[in-house]
Amino acid sequence: MATAIQIKICGVTTANDARACVELGADMIGFNFYRKSPRYIEPAIVCRIVDALPARTCAVGVFVDADPAEIRELAKTAGVRCVQLHGHTTPDSCNELAREFRVIRALSTDTRFEPEHTAAFPECDVLIDAYHPELRGGTGQTCDWSASQTAMRYARFLILSGGLDAQNVGRAIAAVTPHAVDVCSGIESAPGVKDHRALEQFISAVRAASPMTNASSFKS
């Protein structure tokens, strides 16, 4: 079924920002459970925020190099049914967790990245991000759009991330035609502090550029 490109806002740290995301039309809201991130938020706080979100909003827990047991525990505490996995999580672990959650496997377009790598995660959605030697998301750097477009052939649902903002997201959509786009630092006044005007401009830019795209079904 044809549908518009979905929008994911990541690195949300307050109920007020989550509310603004929903009111302006975001489909997915990401909460970072990686303690080294400046956007880290306690799972118990996320649970209170998630309880107030509309049922249609997909709340996403973001993890880096976490084992499946930790992911299950924190996701349960936070009340999220979707997990986004960065780092060295194996395809087997991702596909195992996909029996219980909607799983988004994050991959970066570093020098070793091949678009075919996305085929290793048939039960997962895939998020393509920019490579950074230290940071996991929120880098402000754009990823390889050409490689991301090729990866569309192998992903059931592809989310384009990496340095997107209201000024470049239209070009990114034209280049890649992803199923969804993800923004973090591009709508912030400081790490973890969302600029609601920039958020509104980003969502408007996505809607203006969004073609009708065939989004594959996913597990909820």
PDB file of C-alpha atoms in Angstrom:
ATOM      1  CA  MET A   1       0.000   0.000   0.000  1.00  0.00           C
ATOM      2  CA  ALA A   2       1.392   3.412  -0.924  1.00  0.00           C
ATOM      3  CA  THR A   3       2.087   5.760   1.975  1.00  0.00           C
ATOM      4  CA  ALA A   4       3.941   8.989   2.687  1.00  0.00           C
ATOM      5  CA  ILE A   5       7.463   8.949   4.083  1.00  0.00           C
ATOM      6  CA  GLN A   6       7.442   8.505   7.844  1.00  0.00           C
ATOM      7  CA  ILE A   7       9.296  10.816  10.220  1.00  0.00           C
ATOM      8  CA  LYS A   8      11.371   9.743  13.224  1.00  0.00           C
ATOM      9  CA  ILE A   9      12.581  12.279  15.779  1.00  0.00           C
ATOM     10  CA  CYS A  10      15.452  10.901  17.840  1.00  0.00           C
ATOM     11  CA  GLY A  11      17.168  11.966  21.049  1.00  0.00           C
ATOM     12  CA  VAL A  12      14.012  13.231  22.766  1.00  0.00           C
ATOM     13  CA  THR A  13      14.640  13.903  26.460  1.00  0.00           C
ATOM     14  CA  THR A  14      11.509  15.659  27.765  1.00  0.00           C
ATOM     15  CA  ALA A  15       7.745  15.180  27.784  1.00  0.00           C
ATOM     16  CA  ASN A  16       7.331  18.664  26.316  1.00  0.00           C
ATOM     17  CA  ASP A  17       9.489  17.837  23.301  1.00  0.00           C
ATOM     18  CA  ALA A  18       7.723  14.500  22.827  1.00  0.00           C
ATOM     19  CA  ARG A  19       4.372  16.299  22.853  1.00  0.00           C
ATOM     20  CA  ALA A  20       5.590  18.790  20.244  1.00  0.00           C
ATOM     21  CA  CYS A  21       6.805  15.948  18.014  1.00  0.00           C
ATOM     22  CA  VAL A  22       3.384  14.295  18.141  1.00  0.00           C
ATOM     23  CA  GLU A  23       1.440  17.504  17.593  1.00  0.00           C
ATOM     24  CA  LEU A  24       3.547  18.405  14.553  1.00  0.00           C
ATOM     25  CA  GLY A  25       3.097  14.978  12.973  1.00  0.00           C
ATOM     26  CA  ALA A  26       6.063  12.749  13.840  1.00  0.00           C
ATOM     27  CA  ASP A  27       5.435   9.024  13.451  1.00  0.00           C
ATOM     28  CA  MET A  28       8.295   7.731  15.619  1.00  0.00           C
ATOM     29  CA  ILE A  29      10.049   9.151  18.688  1.00  0.00           C
ATOM     30  CA  GLY A  30      13.461   7.867  19.761  1.00  0.00           C
ATOM     31  CA  PHE A  31      14.724   7.738  23.360  1.00  0.00           C
ATOM     32  CA  ASN A  32      18.438   7.122  23.912  1.00  0.00           C
ATOM     33  CA  PHE A  33      19.382   4.507  26.520  1.00  0.00           C
ATOM     34  CA  TYR A  34      23.126   4.737  25.813  1.00  0.00           C
ATOM     35  CA  ARG A  35      24.604   6.216  28.995  1.00  0.00           C
ATOM     36  CA  LYS A  36      27.532   7.882  27.212  1.00  0.00           C
ATOM     37  CA  SER A  37      25.186   9.907  25.018  1.00  0.00           C
ATOM     38  CA  PRO A  38      24.420  13.561  25.917  1.00  0.00           C
ATOM     39  CA  ARG A  39      20.823  12.634  25.032  1.00  0.00           C
ATOM     40  CA  TYR A  40      20.584   9.770  27.537  1.00  0.00           C
ATOM     41  CA  ILE A  41      17.272   9.461  29.352  1.00  0.00           C
ATOM     42  CA  GLU A  42      16.276   7.125  32.159  1.00  0.00           C
ATOM     43  CA  PRO A  43      13.920   4.321  31.026  1.00  0.00           C
ATOM     44  CA  ALA A  44      11.578   5.010  33.960  1.00  0.00           C
ATOM     45  CA  ILE A  45      11.129   8.606  32.751  1.00  0.00           C
ATOM     46  CA  VAL A  46      10.482   7.339  29.221  1.00  0.00           C
ATOM     47  CA  CYS A  47       7.738   5.093  30.574  1.00  0.00           C
ATOM     48  CA  ARG A  48       5.820   8.117  31.872  1.00  0.00           C
ATOM     49  CA  ILE A  49       6.283   9.929  28.558  1.00  0.00           C
ATOM     50  CA  VAL A  50       5.200   6.893  26.516  1.00  0.00           C
ATOM     51  CA  ASP A  51       2.055   6.476  28.617  1.00  0.00           C
ATOM     52  CA  ALA A  52       0.934   9.908  27.452  1.00  0.00           C
ATOM     53  CA  LEU A  53       1.656   9.352  23.741  1.00  0.00           C
ATOM     54  CA  PRO A  54      -1.112   8.493  21.266  1.00  0.00           C
ATOM     55  CA  ALA A  55      -1.287   4.789  20.443  1.00  0.00           C
ATOM     56  CA  ARG A  56      -0.339   5.545  16.815  1.00  0.00           C
ATOM     57  CA  THR A  57       3.063   6.932  17.858  1.00  0.00           C
ATOM     58  CA  CYS A  58       5.937   4.443  17.743  1.00  0.00           C
ATOM     59  CA  ALA A  59       8.221   4.889  20.764  1.00  0.00           C
ATOM     60  CA  VAL A  60      11.755   3.650  20.051  1.00  0.00           C
ATOM     61  CA  GLY A  61      14.434   2.688  22.582  1.00  0.00           C
ATOM     62  CA  VAL A  62      17.965   3.299  21.252  1.00  0.00           C
ATOM     63  CA  PHE A  63      20.739   0.917  22.392  1.00  0.00           C
ATOM     64  CA  VAL A  64      24.482   0.606  21.690  1.00  0.00           C
ATOM     65  CA  ASP A  65      26.255  -2.753  22.070  1.00  0.00           C
ATOM     66  CA  ALA A  66      23.639  -3.983  24.538  1.00  0.00           C
ATOM     67  CA  ASP A  67      22.977  -7.692  24.954  1.00  0.00           C
ATOM     68  CA  PRO A  68      19.454  -9.076  24.356  1.00  0.00           C
ATOM     69  CA  ALA A  69      18.753  -9.540  28.089  1.00  0.00           C
ATOM     70  CA  GLU A  70      19.557  -5.892  28.835  1.00  0.00           C
ATOM     71  CA  ILE A  71      17.507  -4.738  25.856  1.00  0.00           C
ATOM     72  CA  ARG A  72      14.492  -6.728  27.006  1.00  0.00           C
ATOM     73  CA  GLU A  73      14.759  -5.431  30.579  1.00  0.00           C
ATOM     74  CA  LEU A  74      15.151  -1.759  29.683  1.00  0.00           C
ATOM     75  CA  ALA A  75      12.496  -1.900  26.959  1.00  0.00           C
ATOM     76  CA  LYS A  76      10.048  -3.383  29.457  1.00  0.00           C
ATOM     77  CA  THR A  77      10.853  -0.677  32.020  1.00  0.00           C
ATOM     78  CA  ALA A  78      10.441   2.052  29.423  1.00  0.00           C
ATOM     79  CA  GLY A  79       7.303   0.601  27.858  1.00  0.00           C
ATOM     80  CA  VAL A  80       8.707   0.628  24.322  1.00  0.00           C
ATOM     81  CA  ARG A  81       7.879  -2.009  21.723  1.00  0.00           C
ATOM     82  CA  CYS A  82      10.490  -0.900  19.189  1.00  0.00           C
ATOM     83  CA  VAL A  83      14.271  -1.096  19.704  1.00  0.00           C
ATOM     84  CA  GLN A  84      17.003   0.528  17.628  1.00  0.00           C
ATOM     85  CA  LEU A  85      20.318  -1.303  17.800  1.00  0.00           C
ATOM     86  CA  HIS A  86      23.720   0.302  17.151  1.00  0.00           C
ATOM     87  CA  GLY A  87      27.182  -1.209  17.407  1.00  0.00           C
ATOM     88  CA  HIS A  88      28.138  -4.834  17.035  1.00  0.00           C
ATOM     89  CA  THR A  89      24.810  -6.594  17.637  1.00  0.00           C
ATOM     90  CA  THR A  90      24.804  -9.709  15.462  1.00  0.00           C
ATOM     91  CA  PRO A  91      22.189 -10.542  12.842  1.00  0.00           C
ATOM     92  CA  ASP A  92      21.174 -13.579  14.910  1.00  0.00           C
ATOM     93  CA  SER A  93      20.518 -11.424  17.988  1.00  0.00           C
ATOM     94  CA  CYS A  94      18.602  -8.869  15.926  1.00  0.00           C
ATOM     95  CA  ASN A  95      16.427 -11.487  14.279  1.00  0.00           C
ATOM     96  CA  GLU A  96      15.849 -13.162  17.655  1.00  0.00           C
ATOM     97  CA  LEU A  97      14.682  -9.891  19.222  1.00  0.00           C
ATOM     98  CA  ALA A  98      12.437  -9.310  16.202  1.00  0.00           C
ATOM     99  CA  ARG A  99      10.194 -12.087  17.531  1.00  0.00           C
ATOM    100  CA  GLU A 100       9.322  -9.775  20.428  1.00  0.00           C
ATOM    101  CA  PHE A 101       9.907  -6.229  19.167  1.00  0.00           C
ATOM    102  CA  ARG A 102       9.954  -4.106  16.087  1.00  0.00           C
ATOM    103  CA  VAL A 103      13.725  -3.974  15.545  1.00  0.00           C
ATOM    104  CA  ILE A 104      15.577  -1.187  13.741  1.00  0.00           C
ATOM    105  CA  ARG A 105      19.169  -2.203  12.973  1.00  0.00           C
ATOM    106  CA  ALA A 106      21.382   0.859  12.604  1.00  0.00           C
ATOM    107  CA  LEU A 107      24.246   0.645  10.102  1.00  0.00           C
ATOM    108  CA  SER A 108      26.789   3.345   9.283  1.00  0.00           C
ATOM    109  CA  THR A 109      28.244   4.080   5.867  1.00  0.00           C
ATOM    110  CA  ASP A 110      31.886   3.666   6.844  1.00  0.00           C
ATOM    111  CA  THR A 111      34.558   2.440   4.440  1.00  0.00           C
ATOM    112  CA  ARG A 112      33.557  -1.198   5.037  1.00  0.00           C
ATOM    113  CA  PHE A 113      29.859  -0.678   4.403  1.00  0.00           C
ATOM    114  CA  GLU A 114      28.279  -2.500   1.492  1.00  0.00           C
ATOM    115  CA  PRO A 115      24.581  -2.009   0.681  1.00  0.00           C
ATOM    116  CA  GLU A 116      24.180  -5.790   0.610  1.00  0.00           C
ATOM    117  CA  HIS A 117      24.894  -5.855   4.368  1.00  0.00           C
ATOM    118  CA  THR A 118      21.275  -4.853   4.963  1.00  0.00           C
ATOM    119  CA  ALA A 119      20.132  -8.235   3.638  1.00  0.00           C
ATOM    120  CA  ALA A 120      21.485  -9.872   6.826  1.00  0.00           C
ATOM    121  CA  PHE A 121      18.516  -8.448   8.744  1.00  0.00           C
ATOM    122  CA  PRO A 122      15.410  -9.772   6.959  1.00  0.00           C
ATOM    123  CA  GLU A 123      13.220  -9.526  10.077  1.00  0.00           C
ATOM    124  CA  CYS A 124      14.316  -5.970  10.896  1.00  0.00           C
ATOM    125  CA  ASP A 125      13.990  -2.445   9.614  1.00  0.00           C
ATOM    126  CA  VAL A 126      17.319  -0.798   8.761  1.00  0.00           C
ATOM    127  CA  LEU A 127      18.514   2.708   9.632  1.00  0.00           C
ATOM    128  CA  ILE A 128      21.428   4.062   7.600  1.00  0.00           C
ATOM    129  CA  ASP A 129      23.511   6.651   9.448  1.00  0.00           C
ATOM    130  CA  ALA A 130      26.799   8.494   8.999  1.00  0.00           C
ATOM    131  CA  TYR A 131      29.974   6.963  10.380  1.00  0.00           C
ATOM    132  CA  HIS A 132      31.710   8.564  13.348  1.00  0.00           C
ATOM    133  CA  PRO A 133      34.613   6.920  15.225  1.00  0.00           C
ATOM    134  CA  GLU A 134      33.140   7.775  18.641  1.00  0.00           C
ATOM    135  CA  LEU A 135      29.526   8.901  18.411  1.00  0.00           C
ATOM    136  CA  ARG A 136      26.525   6.658  17.763  1.00  0.00           C
ATOM    137  CA  GLY A 137      23.965   8.930  16.116  1.00  0.00           C
ATOM    138  CA  GLY A 138      23.461  12.668  16.481  1.00  0.00           C
ATOM    139  CA  THR A 139      26.747  13.412  14.702  1.00  0.00           C
ATOM    140  CA  GLY A 140      25.405  16.088  12.359  1.00  0.00           C
ATOM    141  CA  GLN A 141      27.258  14.390   9.484  1.00  0.00           C
ATOM    142  CA  THR A 142      25.490  13.132   6.371  1.00  0.00           C
ATOM    143  CA  CYS A 143      25.786   9.519   5.310  1.00  0.00           C
ATOM    144  CA  ASP A 144      26.465   8.156   1.820  1.00  0.00           C
ATOM    145  CA  TRP A 145      23.164   8.757   0.033  1.00  0.00           C
ATOM    146  CA  SER A 146      24.170   6.736  -3.033  1.00  0.00           C
ATOM    147  CA  ALA A 147      24.952   3.649  -0.930  1.00  0.00           C
ATOM    148  CA  SER A 148      21.739   4.193   1.020  1.00  0.00           C
ATOM    149  CA  GLN A 149      19.716   4.239  -2.188  1.00  0.00           C
ATOM    150  CA  THR A 150      21.289   0.952  -3.267  1.00  0.00           C
ATOM    151  CA  ALA A 151      20.569  -0.537   0.163  1.00  0.00           C
ATOM    152  CA  MET A 152      16.856   0.042  -0.502  1.00  0.00           C
ATOM    153  CA  ARG A 153      16.953  -3.067  -2.709  1.00  0.00           C
ATOM    154  CA  TYR A 154      17.783  -5.242   0.302  1.00  0.00           C
ATOM    155  CA  ALA A 155      15.843  -3.622   3.156  1.00  0.00           C
ATOM    156  CA  ARG A 156      12.181  -4.249   3.864  1.00  0.00           C
ATOM    157  CA  PHE A 157      11.917  -0.765   5.465  1.00  0.00           C
ATOM    158  CA  LEU A 158      14.756   1.766   5.288  1.00  0.00           C
ATOM    159  CA  ILE A 159      15.144   4.824   7.518  1.00  0.00           C
ATOM    160  CA  LEU A 160      17.593   7.463   6.288  1.00  0.00           C
ATOM    161  CA  SER A 161      19.526   9.297   9.004  1.00  0.00           C
ATOM    162  CA  GLY A 162      22.701  11.320   9.366  1.00  0.00           C
ATOM    163  CA  GLY A 163      22.938  15.118   9.366  1.00  0.00           C
ATOM    164  CA  LEU A 164      19.447  15.781   8.041  1.00  0.00           C
ATOM    165  CA  ASP A 165      17.750  19.144   8.531  1.00  0.00           C
ATOM    166  CA  ALA A 166      15.076  21.266   6.870  1.00  0.00           C
ATOM    167  CA  GLN A 167      17.565  22.535   4.278  1.00  0.00           C
ATOM    168  CA  ASN A 168      18.824  19.188   2.960  1.00  0.00           C
ATOM    169  CA  VAL A 169      16.097  16.646   3.672  1.00  0.00           C
ATOM    170  CA  GLY A 170      14.355  17.341   0.367  1.00  0.00           C
ATOM    171  CA  ARG A 171      17.529  16.524  -1.560  1.00  0.00           C
ATOM    172  CA  ALA A 172      18.055  13.438   0.579  1.00  0.00           C
ATOM    173  CA  ILE A 173      14.551  12.161  -0.129  1.00  0.00           C
ATOM    174  CA  ALA A 174      15.009  12.758  -3.865  1.00  0.00           C
ATOM    175  CA  ALA A 175      18.332  10.887  -3.842  1.00  0.00           C
ATOM    176  CA  VAL A 176      17.322   7.896  -1.732  1.00  0.00           C
ATOM    177  CA  THR A 177      13.469   7.710  -1.663  1.00  0.00           C
ATOM    178  CA  PRO A 178      13.562   6.049   1.791  1.00  0.00           C
ATOM    179  CA  HIS A 179      10.570   4.720   3.679  1.00  0.00           C
ATOM    180  CA  ALA A 180      11.330   7.090   6.571  1.00  0.00           C
ATOM    181  CA  VAL A 181      13.745   9.833   7.625  1.00  0.00           C
ATOM    182  CA  ASP A 182      15.351  10.334  11.028  1.00  0.00           C
ATOM    183  CA  VAL A 183      16.520  13.612  12.534  1.00  0.00           C
ATOM    184  CA  CYS A 184      18.303  14.418  15.776  1.00  0.00           C
ATOM    185  CA  SER A 185      20.918  17.191  15.936  1.00  0.00           C
ATOM    186  CA  GLY A 186      19.419  18.990  12.923  1.00  0.00           C
ATOM    187  CA  ILE A 187      16.484  20.239  15.016  1.00  0.00           C
ATOM    188  CA  GLU A 188      18.295  21.008  18.276  1.00  0.00           C
ATOM    189  CA  SER A 189      19.406  24.189  20.032  1.00  0.00           C
ATOM    190  CA  ALA A 190      21.679  21.987  22.217  1.00  0.00           C
ATOM    191  CA  PRO A 191      22.148  18.207  22.531  1.00  0.00           C
ATOM    192  CA  GLY A 192      18.839  16.779  23.717  1.00  0.00           C
ATOM    193  CA  VAL A 193      17.033  20.143  23.538  1.00  0.00           C
ATOM    194  CA  LYS A 194      14.663  20.281  20.587  1.00  0.00           C
ATOM    195  CA  ASP A 195      14.025  23.575  18.795  1.00  0.00           C
ATOM    196  CA  HIS A 196      10.300  23.422  18.100  1.00  0.00           C
ATOM    197  CA  ARG A 197      10.481  25.901  15.232  1.00  0.00           C
ATOM    198  CA  ALA A 198      13.230  23.854  13.559  1.00  0.00           C
ATOM    199  CA  LEU A 199      11.184  20.717  14.211  1.00  0.00           C
ATOM    200  CA  GLU A 200       8.168  22.248  12.489  1.00  0.00           C
ATOM    201  CA  GLN A 201      10.291  23.365   9.521  1.00  0.00           C
ATOM    202  CA  PHE A 202      11.830  19.905   9.175  1.00  0.00           C
ATOM    203  CA  ILE A 203       8.480  18.120   9.172  1.00  0.00           C
ATOM    204  CA  SER A 204       7.080  20.636   6.665  1.00  0.00           C
ATOM    205  CA  ALA A 205      10.091  20.067   4.399  1.00  0.00           C
ATOM    206  CA  VAL A 206       9.609  16.296   4.533  1.00  0.00           C
ATOM    207  CA  ARG A 207       5.923  16.590   3.698  1.00  0.00           C
ATOM    208  CA  ALA A 208       6.700  18.920   0.788  1.00  0.00           C
ATOM    209  CA  ALA A 209       9.336  16.570  -0.640  1.00  0.00           C
ATOM    210  CA  SER A 210       7.696  13.266   0.175  1.00  0.00           C
ATOM    211  CA  PRO A 211       6.715  11.140  -2.808  1.00  0.00           C
ATOM    212  CA  MET A 212       4.307   8.265  -2.397  1.00  0.00           C
ATOM    213  CA  THR A 213       6.484   5.278  -1.554  1.00  0.00           C
ATOM    214  CA  ASN A 214       5.697   1.630  -1.017  1.00  0.00           C
ATOM    215  CA  ALA A 215       6.498   0.954   2.617  1.00  0.00           C
ATOM    216  CA  SER A 216       6.724  -2.699   3.518  1.00  0.00           C
ATOM    217  CA  SER A 217       4.752  -3.938   6.487  1.00  0.00           C
ATOM    218  CA  PHE A 218       6.502  -4.313   9.818  1.00  0.00           C
ATOM    219  CA  LYS A 219       5.868  -6.079  13.073  1.00  0.00           C
ATOM    220  CA  SER A 220       4.498  -3.960  15.876  1.00  0.00           C
TER     221      SER A 220
END
